[in-house]
CSV table of C-alpha atoms in Angstrom, one decimal:
chain,number,residue,atom,x,y,z
B,63,MET,CA,-11.7,-74.1,-40.0
B,64,ARG,CA,-12.9,-72.1,-43.5
B,65,ALA,CA,-10.7,-71.7,-46.6
B,66,GLY,CA,-8.9,-68.5,-46.4
B,67,SER,CA,-8.7,-67.9,-42.6
B,68,VAL,CA,-5.7,-66.3,-41.7
B,69,ILE,CA,-3.1,-68.2,-38.4
B,70,GLY,CA,-1.8,-65.7,-36.7
B,71,VAL,CA,1.4,-66.9,-35.3
B,72,ARG,CA,2.4,-65.2,-32.7
B,73,GLU,CA,6.3,-64.7,-32.4
B,74,THR,CA,7.6,-64.8,-28.8
B,75,THR,CA,11.3,-63.1,-28.2
B,76,PRO,CA,14.1,-65.3,-26.2
B,77,VAL,CA,14.7,-64.0,-22.6
B,78,ARG,CA,17.2,-62.5,-22.3
B,79,ARG,CA,19.7,-62.8,-18.5
B,80,SER,CA,19.8,-60.3,-16.2
B,81,ILE,CA,24.1,-59.9,-16.2
B,82,GLY,CA,25.2,-59.0,-12.9
B,83,LEU,CA,28.2,-59.4,-11.2
B,84,ALA,CA,29.0,-62.2,-9.6
B,85,PRO,CA,29.7,-62.6,-5.4
B,86,VAL,CA,32.8,-62.5,-3.5
B,87,ARG,CA,33.6,-62.7,-0.3
B,88,PRO,CA,33.8,-60.5,1.9
B,89,ALA,CA,31.0,-58.6,0.1
B,90,GLY,CA,31.2,-54.9,-1.4
B,91,TRP,CA,33.8,-53.1,-3.3
B,92,TRP,CA,35.4,-51.8,0.2
B,93,PHE,CA,38.1,-54.6,0.5
B,94,ASP,CA,39.3,-54.5,-3.3
B,95,ALA,CA,40.2,-50.6,-1.9
B,96,VAL,CA,41.9,-51.6,0.9
B,97,LEU,CA,44.2,-54.0,-1.7
B,98,LEU,CA,44.3,-51.4,-3.6
B,99,ALA,CA,45.5,-48.8,-1.3
B,100,GLY,CA,47.5,-50.8,0.6
B,101,PHE,CA,49.8,-51.9,-2.5
B,102,GLY,CA,49.8,-48.9,-3.1
B,103,ALA,CA,50.8,-47.5,0.5
B,104,LEU,CA,53.3,-50.2,0.3
B,105,THR,CA,55.2,-49.3,-2.8
B,106,ALA,CA,55.3,-45.6,-1.5
B,107,ALA,CA,56.8,-46.8,1.4
B,108,LEU,CA,59.5,-49.0,-0.4
B,109,ALA,CA,60.2,-45.5,-2.3
B,110,ARG,CA,60.9,-43.3,0.8
B,111,GLY,CA,63.4,-46.5,1.5
B,112,GLN,CA,61.2,-47.3,4.9
B,113,LEU,CA,60.9,-51.6,5.0
B,114,LEU,CA,64.4,-51.4,2.7
B,115,ASP,CA,66.1,-53.1,6.5
B,116,LEU,CA,64.0,-55.6,6.7
B,117,ASP,CA,64.2,-57.1,3.1
B,118,LEU,CA,68.1,-57.2,4.0
B,119,ALA,CA,68.2,-58.2,7.2
B,120,VAL,CA,65.2,-61.2,5.7
B,121,SER,CA,67.4,-61.6,2.7
B,122,GLU,CA,70.8,-62.2,4.5
B,123,TRP,CA,69.5,-64.7,7.0
B,124,ALA,CA,68.2,-66.3,3.5
B,125,PHE,CA,71.3,-66.6,2.2
B,126,THR,CA,73.3,-67.6,5.4
B,127,HIS,CA,70.9,-70.3,6.3
B,128,ASP,CA,70.9,-73.1,3.0
B,129,PRO,CA,72.0,-75.9,3.9
B,130,ALA,CA,71.1,-78.6,0.5
B,131,PRO,CA,68.1,-80.5,1.8
B,132,LEU,CA,65.8,-77.1,2.8
B,133,TYR,CA,67.1,-75.2,0.5
B,134,TRP,CA,66.8,-78.1,-2.6
B,135,THR,CA,63.0,-79.1,-1.1
B,136,ALA,CA,62.2,-75.4,-1.5
B,137,ARG,CA,63.2,-75.5,-4.4
B,138,ALA,CA,61.0,-78.3,-5.7
B,139,PHE,CA,58.1,-76.4,-3.4
B,140,ASN,CA,59.2,-73.2,-5.6
B,141,LEU,CA,58.2,-75.2,-9.5
B,142,LEU,CA,54.4,-74.7,-7.7
B,143,GLY,CA,54.6,-71.2,-9.4
B,144,GLN,CA,56.0,-72.0,-12.8
B,145,GLY,CA,53.0,-70.2,-15.5
B,146,GLY,CA,53.7,-71.2,-18.4
B,147,GLY,CA,55.5,-74.8,-17.1
B,148,LEU,CA,52.2,-75.4,-15.0
B,149,LEU,CA,49.8,-73.5,-14.9
B,150,LEU,CA,48.7,-72.1,-17.3
B,151,PRO,CA,48.6,-76.1,-19.3
B,152,LEU,CA,47.2,-77.5,-15.7
B,153,SER,CA,44.4,-74.7,-16.0
B,154,GLY,CA,44.1,-75.3,-20.1
B,155,ALA,CA,43.8,-79.0,-19.6
B,156,LEU,CA,40.7,-78.3,-17.2
B,157,ALA,CA,39.1,-76.3,-18.9
B,158,VAL,CA,38.8,-78.5,-22.2
B,159,ALA,CA,37.7,-81.2,-19.4
B,160,VAL,CA,35.1,-79.4,-18.0
B,161,ALA,CA,33.9,-77.8,-21.3
B,162,TRP,CA,33.7,-81.4,-22.9
B,163,ARG,CA,32.2,-82.5,-20.2
B,164,ARG,CA,29.2,-79.7,-19.5
B,165,ARG,CA,28.9,-78.9,-23.4
B,166,THR,CA,30.4,-75.3,-22.6
B,167,ILE,CA,32.5,-73.5,-24.2
B,168,ARG,CA,32.6,-71.1,-21.1
B,169,PRO,CA,35.4,-72.3,-19.4
B,170,PHE,CA,38.0,-70.7,-21.7
B,171,LEU,CA,36.7,-67.4,-21.0
B,172,LEU,CA,37.5,-67.3,-17.6
B,173,VAL,CA,40.6,-69.3,-18.6
B,174,ALA,CA,41.5,-65.9,-21.1
B,175,GLY,CA,40.5,-63.4,-18.2
B,176,ALA,CA,43.0,-65.3,-16.3
B,177,LEU,CA,46.0,-64.8,-19.0
B,178,LEU,CA,44.9,-60.8,-20.0
B,179,VAL,CA,44.3,-60.1,-16.3
B,180,THR,CA,48.5,-61.0,-15.0
B,181,MET,CA,49.5,-59.6,-18.0
B,182,VAL,CA,48.3,-56.1,-17.9
B,183,THR,CA,48.7,-55.6,-14.4
B,184,ILE,CA,52.0,-57.4,-13.1
B,185,GLY,CA,54.8,-56.6,-16.1
B,186,PRO,CA,54.0,-53.8,-16.6
B,187,LEU,CA,54.4,-53.2,-12.6
B,188,LYS,CA,57.5,-55.0,-12.5
B,189,LEU,CA,58.7,-52.5,-15.3
B,190,TRP,CA,57.6,-50.1,-14.0
B,191,THR,CA,58.8,-50.1,-10.5
B,192,ASP,CA,62.4,-51.6,-11.5
B,193,ARG,CA,63.3,-53.2,-8.9
B,194,ALA,CA,66.9,-56.0,-8.9
B,195,ALA,CA,66.2,-59.8,-7.0
B,196,PRO,CA,68.3,-60.6,-4.1
B,197,THR,CA,71.0,-63.1,-6.1
B,198,ALA,CA,71.7,-59.7,-8.1
B,199,SER,CA,74.6,-59.1,-5.6
B,200,VAL,CA,76.1,-62.6,-5.8
B,201,LYS,CA,75.8,-62.8,-9.5
B,202,GLU,CA,76.9,-61.4,-12.8
B,203,PRO,CA,76.7,-58.3,-13.1
B,204,PHE,CA,76.9,-57.8,-9.0
B,205,LEU,CA,75.0,-55.5,-7.5
B,206,PRO,CA,75.6,-54.3,-4.0
B,207,PRO,CA,72.4,-54.9,-1.7
B,208,GLU,CA,71.6,-51.9,-1.1
B,209,GLU,CA,71.6,-51.4,-4.8
B,210,ALA,CA,69.4,-53.9,-6.0
B,211,VAL,CA,66.6,-53.5,-2.8
B,212,GLN,CA,66.1,-50.3,-4.1
B,213,VAL,CA,63.1,-49.8,-6.0
B,214,PHE,CA,63.0,-46.9,-9.0
B,215,ASN,CA,66.1,-47.9,-9.6
B,216,HIS,CA,66.3,-47.1,-12.8
B,217,LEU,CA,68.8,-50.1,-13.8
B,218,PRO,CA,70.0,-51.8,-16.8
B,219,ALA,CA,67.3,-52.9,-19.3
B,220,GLY,CA,67.7,-57.0,-19.2
B,221,ALA,CA,70.3,-57.4,-16.6
B,222,TYR,CA,68.1,-57.9,-13.4
B,223,SER,CA,65.8,-59.4,-12.8
B,224,MET,CA,62.1,-57.7,-12.7
B,225,SER,CA,61.3,-58.3,-8.9
B,226,TYR,CA,58.0,-55.9,-7.3
B,227,PRO,CA,55.8,-57.8,-7.3
B,228,SER,CA,56.8,-61.4,-6.8
B,229,GLY,CA,55.3,-62.8,-10.2
B,230,HIS,CA,55.4,-66.1,-8.7
B,231,VAL,CA,53.0,-65.7,-5.8
B,232,ALA,CA,50.3,-63.0,-7.7
B,233,ASN,CA,50.0,-65.5,-10.1
B,234,ALA,CA,49.9,-68.6,-8.4
B,235,ILE,CA,46.5,-66.7,-6.5
B,236,VAL,CA,44.5,-65.6,-9.6
B,237,TRP,CA,45.5,-69.2,-11.5
B,238,TYR,CA,44.6,-71.3,-8.3
B,239,GLY,CA,41.8,-69.7,-8.0
B,240,VAL,CA,40.6,-70.6,-11.3
B,241,ILE,CA,42.2,-74.3,-11.5
B,242,ALA,CA,39.9,-74.1,-8.1
B,243,LEU,CA,37.0,-72.9,-10.0
B,244,LEU,CA,37.4,-75.9,-12.9
B,245,LEU,CA,37.5,-78.4,-10.5
B,246,VAL,CA,34.9,-78.0,-8.3
B,247,SER,CA,32.9,-77.6,-11.9
B,248,LEU,CA,34.4,-80.3,-13.1
B,249,THR,CA,33.3,-83.2,-10.5
B,250,VAL,CA,29.8,-81.2,-10.5
B,251,GLY,CA,30.3,-79.3,-6.6
B,252,ARG,CA,31.5,-82.5,-5.3
B,253,LEU,CA,34.9,-81.5,-4.3
B,254,PRO,CA,35.6,-81.8,-0.7
B,255,ALA,CA,35.2,-78.5,0.7
B,256,GLY,CA,38.8,-78.8,2.3
B,257,LEU,CA,40.5,-79.8,-0.9
B,258,TYR,CA,39.2,-77.2,-2.6
B,259,ARG,CA,40.8,-74.3,-0.1
B,260,LEU,CA,43.9,-76.8,0.3
B,261,VAL,CA,44.0,-76.1,-3.7
B,262,ARG,CA,43.5,-72.2,-3.2
B,263,TYR,CA,45.3,-70.6,-0.8
B,264,ALA,CA,48.2,-73.7,0.3
B,265,PRO,CA,50.4,-73.2,-3.4
B,266,PRO,CA,50.1,-68.9,-2.3
B,267,GLY,CA,51.6,-69.2,0.2
B,268,ILE,CA,54.2,-72.1,0.1
B,269,LEU,CA,55.6,-69.7,-2.7
B,270,LEU,CA,55.4,-66.4,-0.8
B,271,VAL,CA,57.9,-68.5,2.1
B,272,THR,CA,60.0,-70.4,-1.0
B,273,THR,CA,60.4,-67.2,-3.3
B,274,THR,CA,62.0,-65.3,-0.1
B,275,TYR,CA,63.7,-68.3,1.3
B,276,LEU,CA,65.8,-69.1,-2.1
B,277,ASN,CA,66.2,-65.0,-2.4
B,278,PHE,CA,64.2,-65.2,-6.1
B,279,HIS,CA,62.4,-62.7,-4.3
B,280,TRP,CA,62.7,-59.4,-1.1
B,281,LEU,CA,60.2,-60.1,1.2
B,282,THR,CA,57.9,-56.9,0.3
B,283,ASP,CA,58.0,-58.3,-2.8
B,284,GLY,CA,55.8,-61.9,-1.8
B,285,LEU,CA,53.5,-59.0,0.6
B,286,ALA,CA,53.0,-56.9,-2.7
B,287,ALA,CA,52.2,-59.6,-5.1
B,288,LEU,CA,49.3,-61.5,-1.8
B,289,LEU,CA,47.6,-58.1,-2.5
B,290,LEU,CA,47.4,-57.9,-6.3
B,291,GLY,CA,46.7,-60.8,-6.4
B,292,LEU,CA,43.8,-60.8,-3.5
B,293,LEU,CA,42.6,-57.7,-5.8
B,294,LEU,CA,42.8,-59.1,-9.3
B,295,ASP,CA,41.4,-63.0,-8.2
B,296,ARG,CA,38.4,-60.8,-7.2
B,297,LEU,CA,37.9,-58.9,-9.6
B,298,LEU,CA,38.0,-62.2,-12.1
B,299,HIS,CA,35.5,-63.7,-9.4
B,300,ARG,CA,33.5,-60.8,-10.0
B,301,VAL,CA,32.5,-61.7,-13.5
B,302,PRO,CA,29.4,-63.7,-14.8
B,303,TRP,CA,30.6,-66.5,-16.7
B,304,ASP,CA,27.6,-68.0,-17.5
B,305,ASP,CA,25.6,-65.0,-18.4
B,306,LEU,CA,28.1,-63.4,-21.4
B,307,PRO,CA,26.3,-63.5,-24.0
B,308,LEU,CA,27.8,-66.1,-27.5
B,309,PRO,CA,28.5,-65.0,-30.9
B,310,GLY,CA,27.8,-67.3,-33.0
B,311,ARG,CA,28.1,-71.0,-33.8
B,312,LEU,CA,29.1,-70.2,-29.7
B,313,ARG,CA,26.2,-70.4,-29.2
B,314,GLN,CA,25.8,-73.9,-29.3
B,315,TRP,CA,28.0,-74.7,-26.7
B,316,ASP,CA,26.4,-72.1,-24.8
B,317,GLY,CA,25.9,-73.9,-21.5
B,318,PRO,CA,26.7,-72.8,-17.6
B,319,PHE,CA,30.3,-74.3,-15.9
B,320,ILE,CA,29.6,-72.7,-13.1
B,321,ARG,CA,26.4,-72.5,-12.0
B,322,TYR,CA,26.1,-76.6,-12.6
B,323,ARG,CA,23.2,-77.4,-10.5
């Protein structure tokens, strides 16, 4: 090499992954539109006084068919829907385990996303619809069932449960979807398909039955929550969690946790 020669160094620019929405089943936005329209139609029907007789009939049947063994069995299974007592701690613990095993902070983004979408939708909808729970007719301050079943009731603040939609059911759809996804990542895709479906779909179905049977919610509270929960679940699963850009030092823990193969 001759003295004084200049060697040009070509700088390389890191290649950024393109960020696109993750696939969901069924594909497309048409199913999301169906879920949203279904929730809106059900809410409008209740506001017009439709389906209230159905809610009252189911509630009355549950009040008159509650032998102690069946009642306490339902209470035990209903614990599957405890958000702060079970779902959030379990999701957080699984996120820690996945983050440590896969050396990535991204599982915490999923948990934070689930917490955000549930907080900005379920709670405000409960406040807006202002519906009492069936148990408002048997607990102080007593409310006639025909009044408790009404939506947009303008009830005294804090006096009655905010029943519509069912937070137990909607939260279960979202959080057990998160839990199932974290289990798949933790087991590096070796989680049996049957167990995955059991974790993801069984708890919401159980909670729909138990919250209705225990008169914690009207039947239509649970049906509305199914529509809303499925919509939120699809939105969460559309987010490309493995491709979201991370700032600063967090890039040291930038590995994928969903795209594990």
